[in-house]
Tab-separated table of C-alpha atoms and ligand atoms in Angstrom:
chain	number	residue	atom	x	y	z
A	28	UNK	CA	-36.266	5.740	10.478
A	29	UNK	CA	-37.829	7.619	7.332
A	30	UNK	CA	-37.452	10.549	9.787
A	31	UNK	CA	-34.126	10.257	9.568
A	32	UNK	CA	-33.640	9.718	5.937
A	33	UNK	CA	-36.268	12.560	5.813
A	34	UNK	CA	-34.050	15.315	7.345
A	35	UNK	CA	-30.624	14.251	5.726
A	36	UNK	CA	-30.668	16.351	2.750
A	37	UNK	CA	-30.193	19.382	4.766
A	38	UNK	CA	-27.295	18.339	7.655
A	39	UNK	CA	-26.049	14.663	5.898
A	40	UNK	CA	-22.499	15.675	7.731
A	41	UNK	CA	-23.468	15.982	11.066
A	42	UNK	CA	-25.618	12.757	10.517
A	43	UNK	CA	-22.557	10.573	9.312
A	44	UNK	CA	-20.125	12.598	11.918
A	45	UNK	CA	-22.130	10.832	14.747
A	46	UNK	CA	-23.023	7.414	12.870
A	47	UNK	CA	-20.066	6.879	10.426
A	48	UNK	CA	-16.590	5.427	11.604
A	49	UNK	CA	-13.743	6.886	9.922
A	50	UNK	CA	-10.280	5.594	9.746
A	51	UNK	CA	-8.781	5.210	13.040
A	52	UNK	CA	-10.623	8.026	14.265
A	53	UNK	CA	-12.868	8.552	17.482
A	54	UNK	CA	-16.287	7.872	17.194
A	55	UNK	CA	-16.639	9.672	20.278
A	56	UNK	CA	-14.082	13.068	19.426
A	57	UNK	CA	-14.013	12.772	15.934
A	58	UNK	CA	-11.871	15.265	14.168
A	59	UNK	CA	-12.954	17.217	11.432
A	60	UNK	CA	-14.173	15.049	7.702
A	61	UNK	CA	-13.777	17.164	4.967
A	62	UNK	CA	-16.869	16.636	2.966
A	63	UNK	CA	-16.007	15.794	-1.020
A	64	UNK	CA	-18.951	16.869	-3.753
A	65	UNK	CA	-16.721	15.025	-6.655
A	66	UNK	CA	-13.213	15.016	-7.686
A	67	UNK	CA	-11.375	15.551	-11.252
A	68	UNK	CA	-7.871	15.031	-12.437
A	69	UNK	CA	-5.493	15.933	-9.442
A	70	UNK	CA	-8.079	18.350	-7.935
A	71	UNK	CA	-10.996	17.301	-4.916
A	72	UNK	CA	-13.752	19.530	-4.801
A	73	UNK	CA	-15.668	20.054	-1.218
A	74	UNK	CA	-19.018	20.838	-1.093
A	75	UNK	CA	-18.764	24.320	0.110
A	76	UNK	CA	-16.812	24.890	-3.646
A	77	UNK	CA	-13.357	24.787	-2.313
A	78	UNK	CA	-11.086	22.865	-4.393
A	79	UNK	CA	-7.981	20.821	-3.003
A	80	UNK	CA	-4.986	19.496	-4.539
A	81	UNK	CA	-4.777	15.798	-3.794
A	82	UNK	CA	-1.600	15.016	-2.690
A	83	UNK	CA	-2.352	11.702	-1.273
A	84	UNK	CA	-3.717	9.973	-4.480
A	85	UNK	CA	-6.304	8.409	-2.270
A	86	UNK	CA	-4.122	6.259	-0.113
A	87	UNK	CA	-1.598	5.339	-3.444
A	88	UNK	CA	-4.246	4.738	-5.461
A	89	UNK	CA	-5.311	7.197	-7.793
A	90	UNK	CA	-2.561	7.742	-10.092
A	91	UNK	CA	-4.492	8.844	-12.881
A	92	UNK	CA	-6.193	11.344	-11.197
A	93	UNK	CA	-9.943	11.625	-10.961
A	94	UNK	CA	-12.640	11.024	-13.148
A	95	UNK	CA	-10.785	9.712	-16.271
A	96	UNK	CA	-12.705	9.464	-18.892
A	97	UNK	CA	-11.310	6.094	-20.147
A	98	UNK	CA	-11.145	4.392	-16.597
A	99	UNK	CA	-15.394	5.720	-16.256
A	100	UNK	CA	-15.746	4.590	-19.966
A	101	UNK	CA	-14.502	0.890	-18.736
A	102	UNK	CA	-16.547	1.024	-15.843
A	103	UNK	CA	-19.679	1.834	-17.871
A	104	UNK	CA	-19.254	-0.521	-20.903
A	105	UNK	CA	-18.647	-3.756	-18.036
A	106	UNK	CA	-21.605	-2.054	-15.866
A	107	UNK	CA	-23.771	-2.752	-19.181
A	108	UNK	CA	-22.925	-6.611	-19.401
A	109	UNK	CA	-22.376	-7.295	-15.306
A	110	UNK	CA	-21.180	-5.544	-12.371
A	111	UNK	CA	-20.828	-8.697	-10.534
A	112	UNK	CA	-21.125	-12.892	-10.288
A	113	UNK	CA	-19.918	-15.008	-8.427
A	114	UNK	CA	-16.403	-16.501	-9.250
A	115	UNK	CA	-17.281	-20.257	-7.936
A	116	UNK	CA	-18.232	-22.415	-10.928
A	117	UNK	CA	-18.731	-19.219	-13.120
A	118	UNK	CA	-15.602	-16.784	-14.966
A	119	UNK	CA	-15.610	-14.443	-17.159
A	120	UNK	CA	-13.570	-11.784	-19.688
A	121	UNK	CA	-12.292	-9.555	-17.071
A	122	UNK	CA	-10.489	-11.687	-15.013
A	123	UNK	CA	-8.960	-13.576	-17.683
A	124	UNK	CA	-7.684	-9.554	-19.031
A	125	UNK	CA	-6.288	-8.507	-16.065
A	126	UNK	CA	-4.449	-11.564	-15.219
A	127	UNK	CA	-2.737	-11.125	-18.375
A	128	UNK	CA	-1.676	-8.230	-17.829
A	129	UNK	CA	-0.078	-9.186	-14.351
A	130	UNK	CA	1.391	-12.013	-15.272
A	131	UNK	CA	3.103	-10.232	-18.174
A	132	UNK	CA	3.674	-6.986	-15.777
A	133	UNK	CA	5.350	-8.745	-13.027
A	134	UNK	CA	8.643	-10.906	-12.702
A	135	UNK	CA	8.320	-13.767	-15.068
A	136	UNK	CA	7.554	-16.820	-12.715
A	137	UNK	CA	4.682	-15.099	-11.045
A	138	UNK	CA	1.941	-16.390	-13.394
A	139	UNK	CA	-1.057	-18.169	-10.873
A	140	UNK	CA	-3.394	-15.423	-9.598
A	141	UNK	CA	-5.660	-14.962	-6.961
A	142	UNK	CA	-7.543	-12.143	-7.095
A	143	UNK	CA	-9.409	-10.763	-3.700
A	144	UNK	CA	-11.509	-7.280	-2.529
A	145	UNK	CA	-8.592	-5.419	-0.522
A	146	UNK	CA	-4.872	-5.355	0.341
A	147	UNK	CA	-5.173	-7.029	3.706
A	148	UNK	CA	-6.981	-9.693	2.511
A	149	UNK	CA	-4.218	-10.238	-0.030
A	150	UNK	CA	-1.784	-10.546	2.324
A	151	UNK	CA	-4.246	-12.917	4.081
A	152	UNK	CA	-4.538	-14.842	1.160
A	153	UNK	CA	-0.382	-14.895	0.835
A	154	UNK	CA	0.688	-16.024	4.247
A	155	UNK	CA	-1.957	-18.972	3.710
A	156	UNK	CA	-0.412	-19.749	0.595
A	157	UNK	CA	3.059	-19.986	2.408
A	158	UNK	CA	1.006	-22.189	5.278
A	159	UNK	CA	-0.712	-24.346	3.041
A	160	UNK	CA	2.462	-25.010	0.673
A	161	UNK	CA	4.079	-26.293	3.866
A	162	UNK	CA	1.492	-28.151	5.368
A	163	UNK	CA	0.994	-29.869	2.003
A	164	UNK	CA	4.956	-31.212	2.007
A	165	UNK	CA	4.260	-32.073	5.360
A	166	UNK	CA	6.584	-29.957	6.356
A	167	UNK	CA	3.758	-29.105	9.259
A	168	UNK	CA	5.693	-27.295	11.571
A	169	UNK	CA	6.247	-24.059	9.383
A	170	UNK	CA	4.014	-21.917	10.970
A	171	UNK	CA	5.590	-19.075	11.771
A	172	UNK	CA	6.454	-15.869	9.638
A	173	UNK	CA	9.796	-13.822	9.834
A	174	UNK	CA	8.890	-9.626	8.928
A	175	UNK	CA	10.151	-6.706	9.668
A	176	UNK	CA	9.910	-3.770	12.568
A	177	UNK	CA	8.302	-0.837	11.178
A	178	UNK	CA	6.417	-2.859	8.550
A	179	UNK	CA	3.124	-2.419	7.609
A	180	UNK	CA	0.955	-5.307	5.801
A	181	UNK	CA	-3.235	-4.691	6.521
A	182	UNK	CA	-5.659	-4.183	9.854
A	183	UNK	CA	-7.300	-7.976	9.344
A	184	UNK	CA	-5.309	-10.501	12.220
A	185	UNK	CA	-3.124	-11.988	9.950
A	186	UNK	CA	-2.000	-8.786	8.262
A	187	UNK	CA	-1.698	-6.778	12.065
A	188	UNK	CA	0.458	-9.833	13.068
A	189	UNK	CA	3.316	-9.353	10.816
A	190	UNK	CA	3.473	-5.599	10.797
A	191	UNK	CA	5.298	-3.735	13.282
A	192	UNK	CA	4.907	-5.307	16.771
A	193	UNK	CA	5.213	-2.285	18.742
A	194	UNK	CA	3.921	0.812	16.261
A	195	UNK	CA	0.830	2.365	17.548
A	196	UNK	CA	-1.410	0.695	14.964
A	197	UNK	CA	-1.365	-2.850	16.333
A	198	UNK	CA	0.503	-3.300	19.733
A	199	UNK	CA	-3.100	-3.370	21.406
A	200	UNK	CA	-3.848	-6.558	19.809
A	201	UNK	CA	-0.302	-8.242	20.451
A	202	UNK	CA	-1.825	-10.704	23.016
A	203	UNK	CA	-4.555	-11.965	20.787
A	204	UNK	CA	-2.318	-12.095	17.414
A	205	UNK	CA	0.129	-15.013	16.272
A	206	UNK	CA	3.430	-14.087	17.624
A	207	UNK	CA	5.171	-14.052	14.779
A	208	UNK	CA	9.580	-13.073	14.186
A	209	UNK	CA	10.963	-9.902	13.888
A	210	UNK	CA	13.652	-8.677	12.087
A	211	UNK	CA	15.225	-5.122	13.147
A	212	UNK	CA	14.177	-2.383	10.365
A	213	UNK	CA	16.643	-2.489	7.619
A	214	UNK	CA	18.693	0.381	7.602
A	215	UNK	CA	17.763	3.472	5.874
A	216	UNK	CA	19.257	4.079	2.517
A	217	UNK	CA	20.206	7.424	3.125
A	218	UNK	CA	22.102	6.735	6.542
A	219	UNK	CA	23.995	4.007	5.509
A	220	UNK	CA	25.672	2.866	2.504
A	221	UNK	CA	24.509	-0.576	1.904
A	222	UNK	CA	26.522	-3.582	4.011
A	223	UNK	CA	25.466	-6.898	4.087
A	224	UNK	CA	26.234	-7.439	7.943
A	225	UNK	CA	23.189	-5.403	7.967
A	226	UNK	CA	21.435	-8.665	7.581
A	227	UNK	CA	23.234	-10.121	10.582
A	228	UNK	CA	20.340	-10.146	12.749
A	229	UNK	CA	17.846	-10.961	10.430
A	230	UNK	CA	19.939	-14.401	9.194
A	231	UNK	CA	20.427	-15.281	12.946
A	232	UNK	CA	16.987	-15.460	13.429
A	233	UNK	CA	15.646	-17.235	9.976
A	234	UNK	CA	18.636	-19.699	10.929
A	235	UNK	CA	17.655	-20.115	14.369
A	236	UNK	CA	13.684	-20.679	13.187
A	237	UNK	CA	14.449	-22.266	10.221
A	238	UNK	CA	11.996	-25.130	11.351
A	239	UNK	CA	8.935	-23.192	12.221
A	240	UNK	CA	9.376	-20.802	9.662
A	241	UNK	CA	6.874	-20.510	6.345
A	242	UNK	CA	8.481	-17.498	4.949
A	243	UNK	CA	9.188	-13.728	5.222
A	244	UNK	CA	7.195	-11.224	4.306
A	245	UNK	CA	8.355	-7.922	3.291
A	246	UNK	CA	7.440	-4.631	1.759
A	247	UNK	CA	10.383	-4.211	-0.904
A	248	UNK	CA	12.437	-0.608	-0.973
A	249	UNK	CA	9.641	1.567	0.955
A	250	UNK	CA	8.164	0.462	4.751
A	251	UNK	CA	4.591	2.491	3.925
A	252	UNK	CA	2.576	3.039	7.026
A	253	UNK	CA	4.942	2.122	9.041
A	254	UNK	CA	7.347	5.157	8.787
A	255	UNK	CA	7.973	6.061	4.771
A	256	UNK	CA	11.024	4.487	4.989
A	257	UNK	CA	13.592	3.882	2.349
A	258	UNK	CA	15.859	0.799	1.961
A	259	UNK	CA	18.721	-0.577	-0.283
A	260	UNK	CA	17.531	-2.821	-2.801
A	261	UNK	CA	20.912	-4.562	-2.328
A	262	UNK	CA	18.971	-5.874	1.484
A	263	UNK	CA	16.400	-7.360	-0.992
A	264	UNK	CA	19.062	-9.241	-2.820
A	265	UNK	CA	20.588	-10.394	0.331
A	266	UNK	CA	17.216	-11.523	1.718
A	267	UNK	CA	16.229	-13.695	-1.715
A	268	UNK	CA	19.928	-15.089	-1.278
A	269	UNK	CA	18.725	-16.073	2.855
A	270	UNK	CA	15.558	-17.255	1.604
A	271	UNK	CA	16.884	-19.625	-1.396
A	272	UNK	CA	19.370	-20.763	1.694
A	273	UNK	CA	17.119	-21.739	4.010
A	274	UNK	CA	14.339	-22.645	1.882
A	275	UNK	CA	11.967	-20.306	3.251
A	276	UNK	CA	9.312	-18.368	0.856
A	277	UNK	CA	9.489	-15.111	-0.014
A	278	UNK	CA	6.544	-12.523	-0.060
A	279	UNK	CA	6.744	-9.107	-1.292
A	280	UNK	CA	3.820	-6.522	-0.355
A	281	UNK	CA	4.051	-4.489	-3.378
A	282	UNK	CA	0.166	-3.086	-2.541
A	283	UNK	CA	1.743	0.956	-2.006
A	284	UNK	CA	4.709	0.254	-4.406
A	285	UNK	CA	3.296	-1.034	-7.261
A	286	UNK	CA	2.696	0.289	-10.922
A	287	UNK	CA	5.204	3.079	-10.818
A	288	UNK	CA	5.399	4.584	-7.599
A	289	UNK	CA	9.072	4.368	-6.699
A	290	UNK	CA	10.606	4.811	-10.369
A	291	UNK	CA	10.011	1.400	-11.753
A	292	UNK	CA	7.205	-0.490	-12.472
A	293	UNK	CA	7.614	-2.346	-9.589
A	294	UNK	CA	10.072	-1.584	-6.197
A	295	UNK	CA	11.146	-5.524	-6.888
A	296	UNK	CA	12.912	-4.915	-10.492
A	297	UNK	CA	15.159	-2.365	-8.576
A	298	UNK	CA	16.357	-4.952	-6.640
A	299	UNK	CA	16.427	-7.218	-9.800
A	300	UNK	CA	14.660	-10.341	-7.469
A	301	UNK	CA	11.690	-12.096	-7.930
A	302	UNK	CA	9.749	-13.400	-4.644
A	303	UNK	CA	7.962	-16.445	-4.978
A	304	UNK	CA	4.642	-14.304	-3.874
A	305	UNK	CA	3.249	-10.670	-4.523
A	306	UNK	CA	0.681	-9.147	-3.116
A	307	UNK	CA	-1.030	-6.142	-5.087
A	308	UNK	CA	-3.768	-3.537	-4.669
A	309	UNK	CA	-4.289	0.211	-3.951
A	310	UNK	CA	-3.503	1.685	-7.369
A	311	UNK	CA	-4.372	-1.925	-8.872
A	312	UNK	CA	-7.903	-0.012	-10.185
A	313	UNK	CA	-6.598	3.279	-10.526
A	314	UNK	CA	-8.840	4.178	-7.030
A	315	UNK	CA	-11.740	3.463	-8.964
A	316	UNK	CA	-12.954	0.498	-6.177
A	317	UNK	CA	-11.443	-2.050	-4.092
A	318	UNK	CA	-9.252	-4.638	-5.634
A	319	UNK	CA	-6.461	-6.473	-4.671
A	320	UNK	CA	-4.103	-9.941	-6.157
A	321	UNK	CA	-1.855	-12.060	-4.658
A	322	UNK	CA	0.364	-13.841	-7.972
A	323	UNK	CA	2.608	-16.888	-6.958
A	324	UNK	CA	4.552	-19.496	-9.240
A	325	UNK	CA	3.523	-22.534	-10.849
A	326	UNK	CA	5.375	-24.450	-8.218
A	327	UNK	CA	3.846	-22.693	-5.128
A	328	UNK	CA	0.459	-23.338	-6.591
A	329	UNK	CA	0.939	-26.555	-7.613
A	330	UNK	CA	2.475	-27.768	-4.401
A	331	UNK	CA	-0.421	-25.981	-2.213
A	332	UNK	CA	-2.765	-28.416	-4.553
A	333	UNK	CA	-1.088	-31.562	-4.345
A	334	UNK	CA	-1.848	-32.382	-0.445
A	335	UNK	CA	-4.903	-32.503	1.471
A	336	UNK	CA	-7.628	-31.058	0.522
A	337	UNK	CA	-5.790	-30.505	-2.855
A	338	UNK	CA	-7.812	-27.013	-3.043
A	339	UNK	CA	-6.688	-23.761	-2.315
A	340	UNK	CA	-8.982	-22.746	0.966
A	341	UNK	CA	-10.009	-19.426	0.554
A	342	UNK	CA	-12.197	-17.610	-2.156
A	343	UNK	CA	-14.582	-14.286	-1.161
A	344	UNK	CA	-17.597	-13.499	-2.225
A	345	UNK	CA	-16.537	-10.110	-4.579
A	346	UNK	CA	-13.945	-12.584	-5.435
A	347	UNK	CA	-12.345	-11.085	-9.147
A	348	UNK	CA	-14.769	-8.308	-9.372
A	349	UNK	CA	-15.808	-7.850	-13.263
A	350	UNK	CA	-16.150	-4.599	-12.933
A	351	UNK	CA	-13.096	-3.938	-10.443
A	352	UNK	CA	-11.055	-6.360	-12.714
A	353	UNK	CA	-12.124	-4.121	-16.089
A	354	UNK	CA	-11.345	-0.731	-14.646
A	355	UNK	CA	-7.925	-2.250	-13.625
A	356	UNK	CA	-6.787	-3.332	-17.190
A	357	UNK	CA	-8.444	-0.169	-18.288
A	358	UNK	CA	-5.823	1.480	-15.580
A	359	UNK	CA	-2.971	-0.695	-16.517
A	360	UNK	CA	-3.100	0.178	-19.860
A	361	UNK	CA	-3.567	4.180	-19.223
A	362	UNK	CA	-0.213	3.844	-17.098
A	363	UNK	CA	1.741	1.897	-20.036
A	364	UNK	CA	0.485	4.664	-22.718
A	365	UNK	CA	1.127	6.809	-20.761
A	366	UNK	CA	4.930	8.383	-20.178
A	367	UNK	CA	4.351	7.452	-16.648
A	368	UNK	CA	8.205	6.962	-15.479
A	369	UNK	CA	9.268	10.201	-17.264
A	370	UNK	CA	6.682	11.371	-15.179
A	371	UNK	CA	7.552	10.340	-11.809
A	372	UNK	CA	11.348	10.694	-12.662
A	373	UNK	CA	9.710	15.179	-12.980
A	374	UNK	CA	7.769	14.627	-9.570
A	375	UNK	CA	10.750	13.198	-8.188
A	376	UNK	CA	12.834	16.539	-9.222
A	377	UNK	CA	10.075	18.289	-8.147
A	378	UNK	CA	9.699	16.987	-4.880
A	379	UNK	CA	13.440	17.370	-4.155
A	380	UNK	CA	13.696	21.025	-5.311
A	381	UNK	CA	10.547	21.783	-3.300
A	382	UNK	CA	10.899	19.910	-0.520
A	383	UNK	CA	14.446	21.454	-0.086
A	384	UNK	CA	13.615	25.144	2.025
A	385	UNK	CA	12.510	22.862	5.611
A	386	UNK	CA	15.489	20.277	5.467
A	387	UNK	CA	17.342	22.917	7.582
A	388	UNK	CA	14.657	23.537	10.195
A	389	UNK	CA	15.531	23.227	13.318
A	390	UNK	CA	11.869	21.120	13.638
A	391	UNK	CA	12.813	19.215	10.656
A	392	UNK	CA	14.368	15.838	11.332
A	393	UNK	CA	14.383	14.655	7.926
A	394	UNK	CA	13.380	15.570	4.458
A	395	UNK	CA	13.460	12.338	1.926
A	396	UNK	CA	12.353	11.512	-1.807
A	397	UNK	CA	12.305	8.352	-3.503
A	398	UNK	CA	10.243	8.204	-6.947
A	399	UNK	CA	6.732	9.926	-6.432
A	400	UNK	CA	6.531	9.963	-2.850
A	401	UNK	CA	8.116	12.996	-0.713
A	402	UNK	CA	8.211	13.385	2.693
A	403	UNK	CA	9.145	15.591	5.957
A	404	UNK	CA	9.672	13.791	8.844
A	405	UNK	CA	9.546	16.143	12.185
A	406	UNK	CA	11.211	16.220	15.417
A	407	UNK	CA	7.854	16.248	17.029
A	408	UNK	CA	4.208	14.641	16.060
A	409	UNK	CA	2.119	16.487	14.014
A	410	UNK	CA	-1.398	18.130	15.403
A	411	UNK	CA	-3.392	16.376	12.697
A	412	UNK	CA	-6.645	18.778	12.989
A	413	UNK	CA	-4.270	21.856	12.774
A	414	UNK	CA	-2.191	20.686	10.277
A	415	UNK	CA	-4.699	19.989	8.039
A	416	UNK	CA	-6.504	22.506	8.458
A	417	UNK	CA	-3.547	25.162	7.826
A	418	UNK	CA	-3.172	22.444	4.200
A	419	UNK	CA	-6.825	22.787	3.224
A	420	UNK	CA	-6.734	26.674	4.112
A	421	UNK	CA	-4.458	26.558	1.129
A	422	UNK	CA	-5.968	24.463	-1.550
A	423	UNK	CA	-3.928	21.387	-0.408
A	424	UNK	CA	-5.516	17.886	0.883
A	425	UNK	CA	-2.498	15.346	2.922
A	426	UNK	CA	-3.055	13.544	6.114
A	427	UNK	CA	-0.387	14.019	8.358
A	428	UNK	CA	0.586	10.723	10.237
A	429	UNK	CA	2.523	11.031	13.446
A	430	UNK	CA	5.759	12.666	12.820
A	431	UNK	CA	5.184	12.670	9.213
A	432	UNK	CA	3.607	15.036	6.598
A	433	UNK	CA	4.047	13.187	3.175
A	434	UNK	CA	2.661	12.967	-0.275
A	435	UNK	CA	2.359	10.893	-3.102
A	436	UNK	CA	0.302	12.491	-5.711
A	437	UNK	CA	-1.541	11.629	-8.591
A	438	UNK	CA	1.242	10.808	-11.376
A	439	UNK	CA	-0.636	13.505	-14.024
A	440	UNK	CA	0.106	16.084	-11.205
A	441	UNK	CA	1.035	19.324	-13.525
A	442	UNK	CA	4.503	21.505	-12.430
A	443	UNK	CA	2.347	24.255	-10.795
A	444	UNK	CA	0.405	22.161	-9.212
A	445	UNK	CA	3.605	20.057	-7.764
A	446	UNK	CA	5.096	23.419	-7.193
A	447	UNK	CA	1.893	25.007	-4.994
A	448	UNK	CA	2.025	21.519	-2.700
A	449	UNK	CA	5.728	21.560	-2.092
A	450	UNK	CA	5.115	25.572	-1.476
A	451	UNK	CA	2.404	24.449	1.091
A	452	UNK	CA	4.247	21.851	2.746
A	453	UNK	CA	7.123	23.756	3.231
A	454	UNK	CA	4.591	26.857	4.576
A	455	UNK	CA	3.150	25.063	6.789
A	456	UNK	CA	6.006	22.931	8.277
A	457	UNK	CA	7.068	26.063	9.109
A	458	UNK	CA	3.870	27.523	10.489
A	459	UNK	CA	3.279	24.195	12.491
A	460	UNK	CA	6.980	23.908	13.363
A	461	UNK	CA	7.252	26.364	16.791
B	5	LIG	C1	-2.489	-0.290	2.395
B	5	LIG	C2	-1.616	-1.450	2.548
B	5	LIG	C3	-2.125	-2.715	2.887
B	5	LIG	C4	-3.585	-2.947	3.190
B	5	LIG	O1	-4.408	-2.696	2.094
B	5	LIG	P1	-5.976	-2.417	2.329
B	5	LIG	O2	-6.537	-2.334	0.944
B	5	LIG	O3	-6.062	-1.130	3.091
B	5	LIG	O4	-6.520	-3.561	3.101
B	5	LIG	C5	-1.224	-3.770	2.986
B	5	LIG	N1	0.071	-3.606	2.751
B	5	LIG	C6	0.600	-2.405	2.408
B	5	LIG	C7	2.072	-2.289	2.135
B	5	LIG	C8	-0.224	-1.286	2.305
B	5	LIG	O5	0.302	-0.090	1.997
């Protein structure tokens, strides 16, 4: 073993290419990692000195850009006092901050929060909220969840068994998962102007299950992962209407939405609903670390704790983070200083004036843009190692994902900066295209 940590210095990459899982990747093909040195503002910088413009923010997450100095200047003044305790028996200042802040940040009845480590586990943490509200009215046959074809909500079991039943991501799993209800995709926004017998389908089956059904879970105005697709916030209206019908809970997975990304602070405010749960994450910390929060209302919480056991059953050992939870009301209150929906409002011109020269391409199925996030979806699936490679050639870091070559970048992203991705996207859609 010291062998090994002996010889690192010199080939670390080849080490960690045979050793280290990536993403869904191979660990027997990998493709290429791009190894990082350190990152600043919207810019990654390898360790053979190239530098790449991050057009992915890290997944949604980094939306101030890299190595702020008042998000490392949080991170440092709670590293002094604690990075961590446990959040059984013991609390502290940071929590208490940041749930603030999201109680005052989201819809006004969402003020009980549990905070967890990631965005799957918040979704985790949601659907057993919905179970355990329902088991405690003894209402113990609502077991089931209604979501949504093409959705996307985590990799843990619970999370895999409400996204998309059939999308490459989790179909191998389908006969050890829950089988939960599915609802067709609601219709794109662009395709269709919005028509509430679009919810035909989806109010046939919540009727039909009414009985076995806890809730439905839903990502509000964008489907992430599951296709970057666009809906009418009129469906969302609809959907809170179906819900208050047939009594059913409503979750929103806000965790790629959230603070900012599609114009408002929120994607639920354009719909002008509140669900009775949220789930948050990704750019919760700015992409400083992992983070994540599930709010609910003072009835949901209350009625999970008035049955048996009377507790809310889950709680994880990073539970509330200090230092996660400071760097996130650090973030929070970067964004609200900061003329953050002026600036997605620019990225949003920006991404439809660049984006324009491959909406005619013959290989070009479709080119949309909704707040900060821009993408080009192809006729054909992209060659992800070729692709990339042909971005990074040019100073530009996306992942391609299936048909799809997308970005969402940082929301301090400068015009020339916005200008040389676009430029790059188009260039290499049309390189990548034949
Ligand atoms: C990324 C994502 C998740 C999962 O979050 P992790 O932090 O990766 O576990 C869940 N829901 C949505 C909508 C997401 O975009």
């Amino acid at each position: 073993m010291p062998d090994l940590i002996q010889k690192l210095p010199s080939d670390w990459p080849a080490f960690e290419r045979q050793h280290v899982w990536h993403p869904y990747a191979s660990m027997v093909k990998p493709i290429p990692a791009y190894p990082v040195a350190s990152a600043s503002g919207v810019r990654l910088k390898l360790e053979d000195g190239r530098q790449l413009i991050d057009g992915m923010s890290s997944w949604w997450s980094a939306i101030h850009g890299y190595n702020h100095p008042r998000l490392n200047a949080a991170a440092e003044t709670q590293l002094a006092d604690m990075s961590h305790v446990m959040f059984g028996g013991l609390t502290h200042r940071p929590a208490a901050e940041l749930a603030a802040r999201l109680i005052e940040l989201t819809p006004a009845p969402l003020n009980r929060v549990f905070f967890s480590d990631s965005g799957s586990v918040a979704v985790e943490v949601a659907l057993k909220m919905a179970l355990q509200y329902w088991q405690a009215r003894g209402e113990t046959r609502r077991t089931r969840f209604l979501s949504f074809r093409g959705g996307y909500h985590g990799d843990t079991i619970g999370a895999m068994a409400v996204s998309d039943p059939e999308n490459g991501l989790h179909s191998l799993f389908s006969g050890t998962l829950t089988q939960q209800l599915f609802a067709p995709r609601p219709p794109s926004r662009a395709s269709a102007a919005f028509d509430s017998r679009q919810l035909e389908q989806l109010r046939k089956t919540a009727t039909d299950h009414r009985e076995e059904l806890a809730g439905i879970i839903i990502e509000p105005l964008v489907q992430g992962a599951g296709g970057m697709h666009f809906y009418h916030p009129d469906y969302l209206r609809e959907l809170r209407q179906l819900c208050d019908q047939q009594g059913l809970l409503l979750i929103f997975d806000e965790i790629a939405t959230g603070f900012g990304r599609t114009g408002s602070l929120f994607a639920t405010e354009q719909a002008g609903v509140v669900p009775d749960i949220i789930c948050l994450g990704k750019a919760l910390t700015g992409g400083y670390m992992s983070l994540a929060a599930t709010l609910t209302r003072e009835a949901v919480a209350s009625g999970i704790c008035q049955g048996d056991p009377g507790v809310f059953m889950h709680g994880p050992t990073f539970m509330a983070n200090p230092l996660a939870c400071a760097v996130a009301s650090a973030s929070i209150d970067l964004l609200l200083e900061s003329p953050w929906r002026a600036r997605v409002q620019t990225i949003e011109q920006g991404l439809q004036a660049g984006l324009i020269p491959v909406s005619e391409l013959p290989g070009v199925a479709d080119v949309r843009v909704l707040g900060a996030i821009g993408v080009v979806e192809m006729k054909q699936p992209l060659d992800v190692t070729r692709t990339q490679a042909a971005l990074v050639e040019r100073g530009v870091w996306l992942r391609p994902f299936g048909k799809l070559l997308y970005t969402m970048p940082p929301y301090i992203i400068d015009s020339n900066d916005l200008a040389h991705l676009t430029d790059t996207m188009c260039e290499v859609v049309e390189l990548v295209a034949d």
